[in-house]
PDB file of C-alpha atoms in Angstrom:
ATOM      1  CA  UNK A   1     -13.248  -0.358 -23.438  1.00  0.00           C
ATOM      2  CA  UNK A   2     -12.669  -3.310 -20.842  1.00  0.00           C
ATOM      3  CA  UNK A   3     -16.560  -4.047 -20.042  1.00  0.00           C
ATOM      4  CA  UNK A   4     -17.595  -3.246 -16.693  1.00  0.00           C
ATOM      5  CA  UNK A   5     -15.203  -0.465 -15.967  1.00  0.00           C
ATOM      6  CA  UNK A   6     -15.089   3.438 -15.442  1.00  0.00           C
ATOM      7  CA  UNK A   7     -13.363   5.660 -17.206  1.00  0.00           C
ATOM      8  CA  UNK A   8     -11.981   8.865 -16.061  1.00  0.00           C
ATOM      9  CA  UNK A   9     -10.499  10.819 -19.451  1.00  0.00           C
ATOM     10  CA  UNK A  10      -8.121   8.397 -20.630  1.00  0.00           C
ATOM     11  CA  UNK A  11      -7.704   6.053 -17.445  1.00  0.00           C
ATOM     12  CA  UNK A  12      -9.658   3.233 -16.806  1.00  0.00           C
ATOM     13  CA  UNK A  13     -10.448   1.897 -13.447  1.00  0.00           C
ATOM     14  CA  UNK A  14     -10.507  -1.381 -13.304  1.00  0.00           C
ATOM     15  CA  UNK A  15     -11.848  -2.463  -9.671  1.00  0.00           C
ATOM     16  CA  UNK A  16     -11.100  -5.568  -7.588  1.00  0.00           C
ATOM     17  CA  UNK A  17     -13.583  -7.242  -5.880  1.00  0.00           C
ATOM     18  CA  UNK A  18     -14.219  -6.539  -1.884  1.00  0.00           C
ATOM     19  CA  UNK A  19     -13.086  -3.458  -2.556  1.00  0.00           C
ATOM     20  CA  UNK A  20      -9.603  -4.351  -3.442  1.00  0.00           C
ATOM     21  CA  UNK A  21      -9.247  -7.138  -0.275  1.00  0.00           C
ATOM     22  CA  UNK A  22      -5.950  -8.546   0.080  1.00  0.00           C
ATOM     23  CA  UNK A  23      -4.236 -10.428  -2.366  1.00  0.00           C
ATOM     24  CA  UNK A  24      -5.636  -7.451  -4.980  1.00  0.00           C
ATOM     25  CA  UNK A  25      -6.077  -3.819  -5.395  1.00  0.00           C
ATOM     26  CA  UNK A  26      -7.625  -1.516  -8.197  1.00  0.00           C
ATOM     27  CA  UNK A  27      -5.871  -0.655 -11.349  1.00  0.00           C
ATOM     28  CA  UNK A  28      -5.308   1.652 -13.606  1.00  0.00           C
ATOM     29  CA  UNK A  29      -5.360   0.936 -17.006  1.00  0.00           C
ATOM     30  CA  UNK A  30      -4.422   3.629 -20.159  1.00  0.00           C
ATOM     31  CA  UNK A  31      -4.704   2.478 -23.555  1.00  0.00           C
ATOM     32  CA  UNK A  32      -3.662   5.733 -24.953  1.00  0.00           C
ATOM     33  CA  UNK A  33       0.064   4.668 -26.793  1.00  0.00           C
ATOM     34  CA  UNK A  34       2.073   1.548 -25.772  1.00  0.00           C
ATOM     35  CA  UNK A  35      -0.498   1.252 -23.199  1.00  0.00           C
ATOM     36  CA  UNK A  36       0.171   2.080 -19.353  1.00  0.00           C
ATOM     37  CA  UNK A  37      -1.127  -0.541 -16.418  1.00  0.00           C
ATOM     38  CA  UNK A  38      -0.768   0.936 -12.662  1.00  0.00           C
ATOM     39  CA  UNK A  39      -0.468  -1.977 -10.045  1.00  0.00           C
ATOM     40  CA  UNK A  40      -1.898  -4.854 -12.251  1.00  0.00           C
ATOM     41  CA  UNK A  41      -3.298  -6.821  -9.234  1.00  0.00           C
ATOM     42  CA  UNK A  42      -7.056  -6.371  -9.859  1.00  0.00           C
ATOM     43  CA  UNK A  43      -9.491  -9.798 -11.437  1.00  0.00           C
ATOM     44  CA  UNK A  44      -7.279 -11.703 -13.677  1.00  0.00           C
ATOM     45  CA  UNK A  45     -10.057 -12.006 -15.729  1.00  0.00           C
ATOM     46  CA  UNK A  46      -9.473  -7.842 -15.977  1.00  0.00           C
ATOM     47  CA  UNK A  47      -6.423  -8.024 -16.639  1.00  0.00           C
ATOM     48  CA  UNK A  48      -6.682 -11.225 -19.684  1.00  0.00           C
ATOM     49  CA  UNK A  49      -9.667  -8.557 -21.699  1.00  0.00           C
ATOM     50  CA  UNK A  50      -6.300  -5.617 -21.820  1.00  0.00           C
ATOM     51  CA  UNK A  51      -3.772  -8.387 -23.095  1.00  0.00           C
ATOM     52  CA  UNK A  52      -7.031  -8.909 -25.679  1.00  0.00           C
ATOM     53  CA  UNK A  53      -7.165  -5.100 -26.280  1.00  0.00           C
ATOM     54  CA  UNK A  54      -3.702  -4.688 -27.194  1.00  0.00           C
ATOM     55  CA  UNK A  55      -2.121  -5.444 -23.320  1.00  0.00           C
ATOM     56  CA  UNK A  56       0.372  -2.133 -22.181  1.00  0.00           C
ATOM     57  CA  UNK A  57       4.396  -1.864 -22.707  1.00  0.00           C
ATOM     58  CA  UNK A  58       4.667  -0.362 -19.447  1.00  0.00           C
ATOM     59  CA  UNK A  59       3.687  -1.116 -15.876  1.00  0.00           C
ATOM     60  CA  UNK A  60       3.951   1.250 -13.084  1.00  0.00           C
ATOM     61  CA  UNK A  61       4.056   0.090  -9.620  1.00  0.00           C
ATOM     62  CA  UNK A  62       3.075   2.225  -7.073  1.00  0.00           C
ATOM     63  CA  UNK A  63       5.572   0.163  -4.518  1.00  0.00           C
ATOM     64  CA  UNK A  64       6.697  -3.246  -3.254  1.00  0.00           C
ATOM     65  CA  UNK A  65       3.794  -5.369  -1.842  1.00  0.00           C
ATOM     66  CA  UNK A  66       2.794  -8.219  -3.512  1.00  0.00           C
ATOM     67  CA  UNK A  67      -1.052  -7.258  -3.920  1.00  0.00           C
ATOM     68  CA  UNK A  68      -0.158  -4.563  -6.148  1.00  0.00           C
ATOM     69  CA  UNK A  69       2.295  -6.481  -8.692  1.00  0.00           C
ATOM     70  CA  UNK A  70       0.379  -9.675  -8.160  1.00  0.00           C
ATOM     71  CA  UNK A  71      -0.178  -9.787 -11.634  1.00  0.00           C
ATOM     72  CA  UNK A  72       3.339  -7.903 -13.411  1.00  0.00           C
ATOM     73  CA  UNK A  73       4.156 -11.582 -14.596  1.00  0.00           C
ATOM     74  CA  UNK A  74       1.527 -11.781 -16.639  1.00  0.00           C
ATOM     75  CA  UNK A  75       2.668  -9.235 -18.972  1.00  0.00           C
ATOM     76  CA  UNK A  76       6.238 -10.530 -19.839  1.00  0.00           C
ATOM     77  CA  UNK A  77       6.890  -7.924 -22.870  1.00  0.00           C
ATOM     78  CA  UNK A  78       6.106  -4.862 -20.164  1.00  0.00           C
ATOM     79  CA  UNK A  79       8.869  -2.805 -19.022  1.00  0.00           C
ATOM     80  CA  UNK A  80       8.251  -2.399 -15.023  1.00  0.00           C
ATOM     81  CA  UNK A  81       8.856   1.370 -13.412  1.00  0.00           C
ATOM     82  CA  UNK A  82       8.735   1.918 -10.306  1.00  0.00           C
ATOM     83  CA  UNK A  83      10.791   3.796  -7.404  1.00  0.00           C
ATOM     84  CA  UNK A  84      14.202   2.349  -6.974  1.00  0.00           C
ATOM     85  CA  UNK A  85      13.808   2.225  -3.056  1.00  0.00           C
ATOM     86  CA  UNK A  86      11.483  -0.379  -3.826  1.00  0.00           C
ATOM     87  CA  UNK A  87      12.549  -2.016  -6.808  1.00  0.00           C
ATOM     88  CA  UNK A  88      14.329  -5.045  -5.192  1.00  0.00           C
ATOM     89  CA  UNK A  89      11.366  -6.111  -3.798  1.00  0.00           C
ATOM     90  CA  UNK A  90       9.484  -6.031  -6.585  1.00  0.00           C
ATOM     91  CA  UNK A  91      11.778  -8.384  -7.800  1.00  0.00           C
ATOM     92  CA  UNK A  92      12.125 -10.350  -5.685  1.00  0.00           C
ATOM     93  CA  UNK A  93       9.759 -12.378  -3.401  1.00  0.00           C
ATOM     94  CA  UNK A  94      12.255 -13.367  -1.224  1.00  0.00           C
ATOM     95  CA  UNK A  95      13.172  -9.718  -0.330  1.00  0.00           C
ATOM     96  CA  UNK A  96       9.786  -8.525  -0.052  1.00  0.00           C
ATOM     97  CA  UNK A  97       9.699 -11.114   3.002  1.00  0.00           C
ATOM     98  CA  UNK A  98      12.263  -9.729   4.468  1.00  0.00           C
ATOM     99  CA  UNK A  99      10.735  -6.429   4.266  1.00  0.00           C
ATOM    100  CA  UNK A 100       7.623  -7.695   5.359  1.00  0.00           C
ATOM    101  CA  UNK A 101       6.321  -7.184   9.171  1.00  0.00           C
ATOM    102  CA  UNK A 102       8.115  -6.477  12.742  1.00  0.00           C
ATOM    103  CA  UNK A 103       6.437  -9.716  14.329  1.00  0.00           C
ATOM    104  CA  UNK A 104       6.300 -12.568  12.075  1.00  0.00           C
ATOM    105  CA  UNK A 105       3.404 -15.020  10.714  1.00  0.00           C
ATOM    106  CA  UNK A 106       3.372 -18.463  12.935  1.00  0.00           C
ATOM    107  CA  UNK A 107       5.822 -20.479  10.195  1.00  0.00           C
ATOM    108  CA  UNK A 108       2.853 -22.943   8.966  1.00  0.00           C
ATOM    109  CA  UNK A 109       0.533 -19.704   8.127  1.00  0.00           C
ATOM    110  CA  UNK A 110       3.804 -17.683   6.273  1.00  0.00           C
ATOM    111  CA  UNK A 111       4.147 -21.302   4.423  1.00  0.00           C
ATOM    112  CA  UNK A 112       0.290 -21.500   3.321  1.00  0.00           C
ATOM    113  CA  UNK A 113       0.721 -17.882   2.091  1.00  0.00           C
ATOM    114  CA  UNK A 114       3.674 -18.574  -0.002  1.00  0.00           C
ATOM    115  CA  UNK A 115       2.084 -21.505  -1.506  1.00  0.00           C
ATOM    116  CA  UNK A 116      -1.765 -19.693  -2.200  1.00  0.00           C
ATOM    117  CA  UNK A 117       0.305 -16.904  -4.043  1.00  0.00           C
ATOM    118  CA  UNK A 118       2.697 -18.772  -5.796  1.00  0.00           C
ATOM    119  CA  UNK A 119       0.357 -21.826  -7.160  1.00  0.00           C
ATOM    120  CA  UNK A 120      -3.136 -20.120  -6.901  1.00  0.00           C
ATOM    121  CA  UNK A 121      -2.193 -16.731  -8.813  1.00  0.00           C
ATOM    122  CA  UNK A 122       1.812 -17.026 -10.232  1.00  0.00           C
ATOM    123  CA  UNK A 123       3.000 -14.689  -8.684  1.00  0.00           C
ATOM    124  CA  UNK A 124       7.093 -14.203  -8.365  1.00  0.00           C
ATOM    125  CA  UNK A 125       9.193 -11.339  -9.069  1.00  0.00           C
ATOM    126  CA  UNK A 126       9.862  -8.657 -12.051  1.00  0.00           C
ATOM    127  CA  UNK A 127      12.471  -7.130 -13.053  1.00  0.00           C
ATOM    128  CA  UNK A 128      12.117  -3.256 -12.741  1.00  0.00           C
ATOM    129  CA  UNK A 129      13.640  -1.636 -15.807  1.00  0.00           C
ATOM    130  CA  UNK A 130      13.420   1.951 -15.160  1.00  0.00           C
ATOM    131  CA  UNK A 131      13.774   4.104 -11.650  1.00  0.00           C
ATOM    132  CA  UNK A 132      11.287   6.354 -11.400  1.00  0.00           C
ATOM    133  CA  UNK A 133      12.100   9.921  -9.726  1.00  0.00           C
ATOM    134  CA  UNK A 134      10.129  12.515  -7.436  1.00  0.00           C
ATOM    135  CA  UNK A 135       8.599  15.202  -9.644  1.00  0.00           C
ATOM    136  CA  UNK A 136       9.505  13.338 -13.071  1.00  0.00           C
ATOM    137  CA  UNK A 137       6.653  13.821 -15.651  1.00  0.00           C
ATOM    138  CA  UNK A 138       6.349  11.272 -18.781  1.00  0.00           C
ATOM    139  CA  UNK A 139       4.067  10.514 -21.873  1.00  0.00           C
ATOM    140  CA  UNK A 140       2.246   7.666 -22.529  1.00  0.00           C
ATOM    141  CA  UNK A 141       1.064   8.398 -25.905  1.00  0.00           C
ATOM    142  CA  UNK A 142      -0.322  11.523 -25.048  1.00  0.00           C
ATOM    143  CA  UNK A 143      -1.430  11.274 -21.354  1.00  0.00           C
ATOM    144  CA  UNK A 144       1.220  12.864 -19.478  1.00  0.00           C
ATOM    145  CA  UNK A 145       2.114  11.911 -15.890  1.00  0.00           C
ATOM    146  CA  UNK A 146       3.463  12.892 -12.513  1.00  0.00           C
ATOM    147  CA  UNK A 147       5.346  10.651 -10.122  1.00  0.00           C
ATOM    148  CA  UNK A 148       5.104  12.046  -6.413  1.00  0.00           C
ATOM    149  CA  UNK A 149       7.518  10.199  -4.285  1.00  0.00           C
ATOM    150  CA  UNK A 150       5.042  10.018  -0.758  1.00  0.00           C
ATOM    151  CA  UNK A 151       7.160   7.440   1.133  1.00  0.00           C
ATOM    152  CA  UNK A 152       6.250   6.232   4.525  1.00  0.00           C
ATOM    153  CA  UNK A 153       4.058   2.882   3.892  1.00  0.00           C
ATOM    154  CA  UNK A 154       7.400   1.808   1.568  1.00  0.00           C
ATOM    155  CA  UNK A 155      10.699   3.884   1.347  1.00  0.00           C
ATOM    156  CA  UNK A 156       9.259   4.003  -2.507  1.00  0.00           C
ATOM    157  CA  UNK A 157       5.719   4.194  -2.162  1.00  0.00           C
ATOM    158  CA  UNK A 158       4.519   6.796  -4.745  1.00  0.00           C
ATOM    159  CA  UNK A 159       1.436   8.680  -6.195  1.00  0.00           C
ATOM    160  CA  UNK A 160       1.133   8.523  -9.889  1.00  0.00           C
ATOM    161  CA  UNK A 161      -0.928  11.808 -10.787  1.00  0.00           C
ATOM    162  CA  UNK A 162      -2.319  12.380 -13.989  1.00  0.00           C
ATOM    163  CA  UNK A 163      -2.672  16.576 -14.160  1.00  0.00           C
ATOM    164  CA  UNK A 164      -4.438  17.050 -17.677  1.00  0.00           C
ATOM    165  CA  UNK A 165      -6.970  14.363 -16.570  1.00  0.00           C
ATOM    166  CA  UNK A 166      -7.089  15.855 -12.784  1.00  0.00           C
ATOM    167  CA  UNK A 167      -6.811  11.966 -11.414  1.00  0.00           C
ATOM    168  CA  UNK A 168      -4.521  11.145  -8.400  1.00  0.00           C
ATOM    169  CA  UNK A 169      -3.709   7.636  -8.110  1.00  0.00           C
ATOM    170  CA  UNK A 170      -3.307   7.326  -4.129  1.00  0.00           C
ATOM    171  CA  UNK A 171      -1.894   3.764  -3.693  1.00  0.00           C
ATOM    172  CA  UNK A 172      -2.103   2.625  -0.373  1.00  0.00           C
ATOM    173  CA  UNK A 173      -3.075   5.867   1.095  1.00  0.00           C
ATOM    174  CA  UNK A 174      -6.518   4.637   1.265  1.00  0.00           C
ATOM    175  CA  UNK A 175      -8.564   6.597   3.601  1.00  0.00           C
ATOM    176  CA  UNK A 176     -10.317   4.009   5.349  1.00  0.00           C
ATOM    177  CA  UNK A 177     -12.026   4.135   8.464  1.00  0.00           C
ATOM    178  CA  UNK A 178      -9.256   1.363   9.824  1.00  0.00           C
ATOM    179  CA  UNK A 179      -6.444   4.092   9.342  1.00  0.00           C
ATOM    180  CA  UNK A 180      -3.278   4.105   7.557  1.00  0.00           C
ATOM    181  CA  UNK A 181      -1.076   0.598   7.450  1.00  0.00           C
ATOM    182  CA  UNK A 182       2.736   1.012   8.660  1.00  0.00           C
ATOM    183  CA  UNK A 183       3.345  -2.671  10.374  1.00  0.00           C
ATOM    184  CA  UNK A 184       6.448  -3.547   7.854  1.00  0.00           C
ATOM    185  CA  UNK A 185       9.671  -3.383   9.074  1.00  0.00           C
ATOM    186  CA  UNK A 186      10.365  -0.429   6.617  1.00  0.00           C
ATOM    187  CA  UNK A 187       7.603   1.797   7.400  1.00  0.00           C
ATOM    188  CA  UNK A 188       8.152   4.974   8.581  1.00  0.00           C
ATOM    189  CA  UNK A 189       4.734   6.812  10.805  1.00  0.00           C
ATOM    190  CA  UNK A 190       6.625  10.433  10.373  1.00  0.00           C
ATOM    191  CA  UNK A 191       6.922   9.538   6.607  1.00  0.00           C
ATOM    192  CA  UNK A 192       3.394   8.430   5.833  1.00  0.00           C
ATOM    193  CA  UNK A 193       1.884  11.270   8.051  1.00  0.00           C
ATOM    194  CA  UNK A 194       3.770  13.772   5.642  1.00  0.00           C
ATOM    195  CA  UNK A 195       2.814  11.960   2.270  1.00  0.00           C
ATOM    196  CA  UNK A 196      -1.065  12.399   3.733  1.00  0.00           C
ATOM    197  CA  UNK A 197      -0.103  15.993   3.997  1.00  0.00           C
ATOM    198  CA  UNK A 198       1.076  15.904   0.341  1.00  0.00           C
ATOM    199  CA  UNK A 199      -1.998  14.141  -1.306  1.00  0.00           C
ATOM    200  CA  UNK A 200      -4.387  17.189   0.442  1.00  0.00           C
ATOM    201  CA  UNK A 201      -2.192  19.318  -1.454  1.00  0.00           C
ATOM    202  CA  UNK A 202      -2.357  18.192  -4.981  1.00  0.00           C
ATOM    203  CA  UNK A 203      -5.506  19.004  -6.526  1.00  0.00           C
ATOM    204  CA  UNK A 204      -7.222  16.783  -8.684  1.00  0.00           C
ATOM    205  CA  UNK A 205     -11.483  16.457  -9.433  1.00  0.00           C
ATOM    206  CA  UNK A 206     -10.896  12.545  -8.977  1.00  0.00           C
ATOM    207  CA  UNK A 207      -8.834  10.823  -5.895  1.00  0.00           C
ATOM    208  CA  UNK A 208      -8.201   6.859  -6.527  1.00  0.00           C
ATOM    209  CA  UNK A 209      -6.522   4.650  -3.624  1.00  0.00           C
ATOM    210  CA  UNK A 210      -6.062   0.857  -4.574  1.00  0.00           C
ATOM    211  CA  UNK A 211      -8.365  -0.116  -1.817  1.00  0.00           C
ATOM    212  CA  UNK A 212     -11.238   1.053  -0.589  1.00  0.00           C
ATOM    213  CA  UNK A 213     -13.127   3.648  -2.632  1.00  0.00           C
ATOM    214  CA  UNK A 214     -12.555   3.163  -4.746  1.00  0.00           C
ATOM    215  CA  UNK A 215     -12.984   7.261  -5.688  1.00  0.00           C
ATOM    216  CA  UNK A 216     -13.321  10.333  -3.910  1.00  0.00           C
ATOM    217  CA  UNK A 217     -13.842  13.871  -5.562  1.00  0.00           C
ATOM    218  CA  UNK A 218     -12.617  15.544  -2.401  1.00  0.00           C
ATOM    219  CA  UNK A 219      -9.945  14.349   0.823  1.00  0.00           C
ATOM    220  CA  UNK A 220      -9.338  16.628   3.215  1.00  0.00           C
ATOM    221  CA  UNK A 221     -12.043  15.905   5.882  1.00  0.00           C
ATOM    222  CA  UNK A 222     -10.933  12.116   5.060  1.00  0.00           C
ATOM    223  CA  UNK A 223      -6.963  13.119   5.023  1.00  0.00           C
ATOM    224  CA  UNK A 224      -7.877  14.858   8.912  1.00  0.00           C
ATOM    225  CA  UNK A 225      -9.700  11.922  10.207  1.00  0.00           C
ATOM    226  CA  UNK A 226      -6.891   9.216   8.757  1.00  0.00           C
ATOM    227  CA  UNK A 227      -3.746  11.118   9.935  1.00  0.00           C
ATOM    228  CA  UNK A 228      -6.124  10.930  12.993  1.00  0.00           C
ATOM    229  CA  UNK A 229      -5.977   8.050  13.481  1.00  0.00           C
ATOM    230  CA  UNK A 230      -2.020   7.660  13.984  1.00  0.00           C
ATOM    231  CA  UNK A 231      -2.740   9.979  16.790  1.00  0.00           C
ATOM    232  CA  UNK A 232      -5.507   8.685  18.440  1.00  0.00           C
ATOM    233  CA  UNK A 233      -3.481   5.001  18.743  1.00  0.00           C
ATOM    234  CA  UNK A 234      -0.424   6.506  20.142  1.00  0.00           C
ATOM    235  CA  UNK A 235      -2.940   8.155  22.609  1.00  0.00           C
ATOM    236  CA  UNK A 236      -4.172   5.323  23.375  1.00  0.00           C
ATOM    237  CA  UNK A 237      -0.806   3.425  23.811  1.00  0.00           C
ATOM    238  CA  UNK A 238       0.181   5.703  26.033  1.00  0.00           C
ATOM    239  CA  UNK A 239      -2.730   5.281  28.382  1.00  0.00           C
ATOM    240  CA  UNK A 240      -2.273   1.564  28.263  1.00  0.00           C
ATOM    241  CA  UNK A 241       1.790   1.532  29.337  1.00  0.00           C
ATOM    242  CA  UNK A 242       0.116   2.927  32.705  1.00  0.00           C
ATOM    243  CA  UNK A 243       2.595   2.417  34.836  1.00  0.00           C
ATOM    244  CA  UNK A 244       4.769  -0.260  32.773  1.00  0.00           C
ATOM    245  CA  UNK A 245       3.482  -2.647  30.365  1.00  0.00           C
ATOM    246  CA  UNK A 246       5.261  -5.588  28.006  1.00  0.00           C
ATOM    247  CA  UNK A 247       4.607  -5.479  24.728  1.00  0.00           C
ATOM    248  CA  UNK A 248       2.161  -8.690  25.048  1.00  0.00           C
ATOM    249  CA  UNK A 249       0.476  -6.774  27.634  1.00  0.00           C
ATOM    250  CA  UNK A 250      -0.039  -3.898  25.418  1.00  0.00           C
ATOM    251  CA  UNK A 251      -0.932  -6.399  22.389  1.00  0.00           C
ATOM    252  CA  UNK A 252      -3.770  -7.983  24.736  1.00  0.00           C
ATOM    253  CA  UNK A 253      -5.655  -4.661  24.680  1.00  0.00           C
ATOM    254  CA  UNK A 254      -5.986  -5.148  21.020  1.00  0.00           C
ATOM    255  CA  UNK A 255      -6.293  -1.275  20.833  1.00  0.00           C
ATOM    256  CA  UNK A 256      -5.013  -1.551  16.931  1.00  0.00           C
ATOM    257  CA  UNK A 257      -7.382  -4.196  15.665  1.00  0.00           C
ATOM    258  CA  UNK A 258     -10.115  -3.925  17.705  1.00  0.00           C
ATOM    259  CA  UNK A 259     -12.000  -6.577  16.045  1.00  0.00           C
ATOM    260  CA  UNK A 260     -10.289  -8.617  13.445  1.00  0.00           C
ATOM    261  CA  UNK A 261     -12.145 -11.868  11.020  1.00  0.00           C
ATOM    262  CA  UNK A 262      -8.314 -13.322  10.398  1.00  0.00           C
ATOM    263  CA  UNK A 263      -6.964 -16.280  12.523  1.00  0.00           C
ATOM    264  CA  UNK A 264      -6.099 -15.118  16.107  1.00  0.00           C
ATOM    265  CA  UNK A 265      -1.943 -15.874  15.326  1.00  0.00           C
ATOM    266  CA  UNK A 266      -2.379 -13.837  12.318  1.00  0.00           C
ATOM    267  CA  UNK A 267      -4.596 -11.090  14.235  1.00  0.00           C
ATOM    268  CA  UNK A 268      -1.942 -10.907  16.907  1.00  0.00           C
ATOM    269  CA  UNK A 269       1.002 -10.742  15.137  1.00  0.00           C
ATOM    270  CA  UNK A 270      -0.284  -8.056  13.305  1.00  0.00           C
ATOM    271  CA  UNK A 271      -1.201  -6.247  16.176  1.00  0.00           C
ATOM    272  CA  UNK A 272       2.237  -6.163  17.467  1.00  0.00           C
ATOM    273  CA  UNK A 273       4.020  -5.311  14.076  1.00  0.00           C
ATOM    274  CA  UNK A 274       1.980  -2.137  14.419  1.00  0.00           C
ATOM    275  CA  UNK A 275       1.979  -1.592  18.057  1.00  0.00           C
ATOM    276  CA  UNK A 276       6.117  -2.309  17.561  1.00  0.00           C
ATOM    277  CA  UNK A 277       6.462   0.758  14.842  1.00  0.00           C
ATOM    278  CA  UNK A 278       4.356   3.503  17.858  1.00  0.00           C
ATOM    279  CA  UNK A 279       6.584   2.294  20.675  1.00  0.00           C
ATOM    280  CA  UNK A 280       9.428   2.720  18.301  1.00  0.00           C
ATOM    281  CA  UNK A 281       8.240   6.356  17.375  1.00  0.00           C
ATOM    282  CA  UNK A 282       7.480   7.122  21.345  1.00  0.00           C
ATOM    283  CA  UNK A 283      10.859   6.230  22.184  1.00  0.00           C
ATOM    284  CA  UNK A 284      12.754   8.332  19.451  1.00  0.00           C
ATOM    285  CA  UNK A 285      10.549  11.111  20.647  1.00  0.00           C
ATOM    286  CA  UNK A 286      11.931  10.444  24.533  1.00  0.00           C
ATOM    287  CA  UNK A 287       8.138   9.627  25.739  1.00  0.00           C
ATOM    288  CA  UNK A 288       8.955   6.082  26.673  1.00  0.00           C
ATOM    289  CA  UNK A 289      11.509   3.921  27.407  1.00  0.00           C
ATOM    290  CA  UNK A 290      12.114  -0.003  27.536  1.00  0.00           C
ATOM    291  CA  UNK A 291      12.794  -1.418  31.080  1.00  0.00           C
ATOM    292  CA  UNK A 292      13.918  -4.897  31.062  1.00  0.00           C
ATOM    293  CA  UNK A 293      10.823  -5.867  29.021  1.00  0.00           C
ATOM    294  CA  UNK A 294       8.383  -3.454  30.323  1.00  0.00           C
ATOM    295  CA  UNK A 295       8.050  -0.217  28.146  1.00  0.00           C
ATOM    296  CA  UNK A 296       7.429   2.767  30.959  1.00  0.00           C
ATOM    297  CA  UNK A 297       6.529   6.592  30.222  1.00  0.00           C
ATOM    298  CA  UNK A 298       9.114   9.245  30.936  1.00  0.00           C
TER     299      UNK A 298
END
């Protein structure tokens, strides 16, 4: 038993701090077998008591952003599953960039970010050694397991559900008051909004996102008022194009991050990576269109 943490059945929760504040996210930890670790990006410290306890052949990543497979490296012997939509950013660092938001970081903060993660916690890329598929149940030892493909935050973002134990590992469908995140160039609103719909229907006595929480015994109220979210924003967009707005226009009204602790060029560009993926959506749905450089309603 890693001291400290909760156990659910077989799984172990280990918690981050902050409630799983960027660079990290909870983990799941089963010792049942070869050992299983779900998105090892929790306290290292964590992490250094399961290498004591025997450490876990397998990791499962729930999908491709660095503050969920922070910490893959440090288990070298572990095979790495995850979805194969994601699996090239998991490997590598360079790709996950690439994948990484609409607007970009000003160049000196994308550099500092690099360096904290590289030097301050190792991280780099892993090689994924197994795909793993929509509806595909395995054994570790004997806790059996359900991958749920719920894509939409990632192409490969999954749910990794544990039936006999009634535990559903959300990743980052998190349930926060903030709303859902879908600022990265591969994020997909229509997507997400559907994998939301899937998590209400899987039942389970225990509901675990990797931030936040970090449980919930019950998600539907929470599932209504996140999807809600989406909604409301796009509302609100809407209402803001007016009569014709830019997109720094639009950004100005900071109707995304309303109020925001990070450095304004990291708050802003932000902003617009997720104001980019609504005006996006409007215009597939024929609600606005892009004059010159002024987005207008139809």
């Amino acid at each position: 038993m890693i001291k400290g943490a909760k156990k659910f059945g077989g799984v172990t929760l280990l918690e981050a701090k902050r409630n799983g504040a960027y660079p990290h996210c909870h983990t799941l930890y089963v010792e049942d077998g070869e050992g299983l670790l779900v998105d090892p990006a929790c306290r290292r410290e964590q992490l250094e008591a399961v290498r004591d306890n025997g450490g876990a052949g397998v990791i499962i990543n729930s999908h491709a952003h660095v503050d969920h497979v922070l910490f893959n490296s440090m288990f070298p012997g572990s095979e790495v599953w995850a979805h194969e939509a994601d699996a090239p950013a998991i490997e590598s660092p360079e790709e996950m960039r690439a994948r990484g938001m609409k607007e970009k970081f000003p160049k000196e903060i994308s550099e500092a970010q690099t360096s904290m993660l590289r030097e301050k916690y190792g991280y780099r890329g892993t090689r994924v050694t197994r795909f793993l598929r929509d509806g595909e149940e395995l054994r570790i030892g004997g806790t059996l397991i359900r991958i749920i493909h719920s894509p939409g935050h990632t192409p490969g973002h999954i749910f990794v559900h544990f039936p006999e134990i009634r535990l559903l590992f959300l990743g980052d469908i998190t349930f926060t008051q903030f709303g859902p995140w879908y600022g990265c160039r591969v994020a997909n609103i229509d997507d997400l909004l559907a994998s939301i719909d899937r998590a209400v229907g899987i039942d389970a006595d225990w509901y675990v996102p990797a931030h936040g929480g970090p449980v919930y015994d019950d998600i539907k109220g929470l599932a209504k008022e996140y999807s809600g979210v989406v909604l409301r924003r796009e509302a609100e967009i809407l209402d803001a194009i007016g009569g014709g707005a830019t997109l720094d226009e639009l950004a100005d009204k900071k109707l995304i991050y309303r109020k925001s602790s990070a450095p304004e060029a990291v708050a802003r560009a932000v902003e617009k990576s997720v104001m980019i993926k609504h005006l996006e959506r409007l215009e597939a749905a024929g609600r606005v269109a892009l004059d010159g450089d002024r987005y207008v309603k139809l």
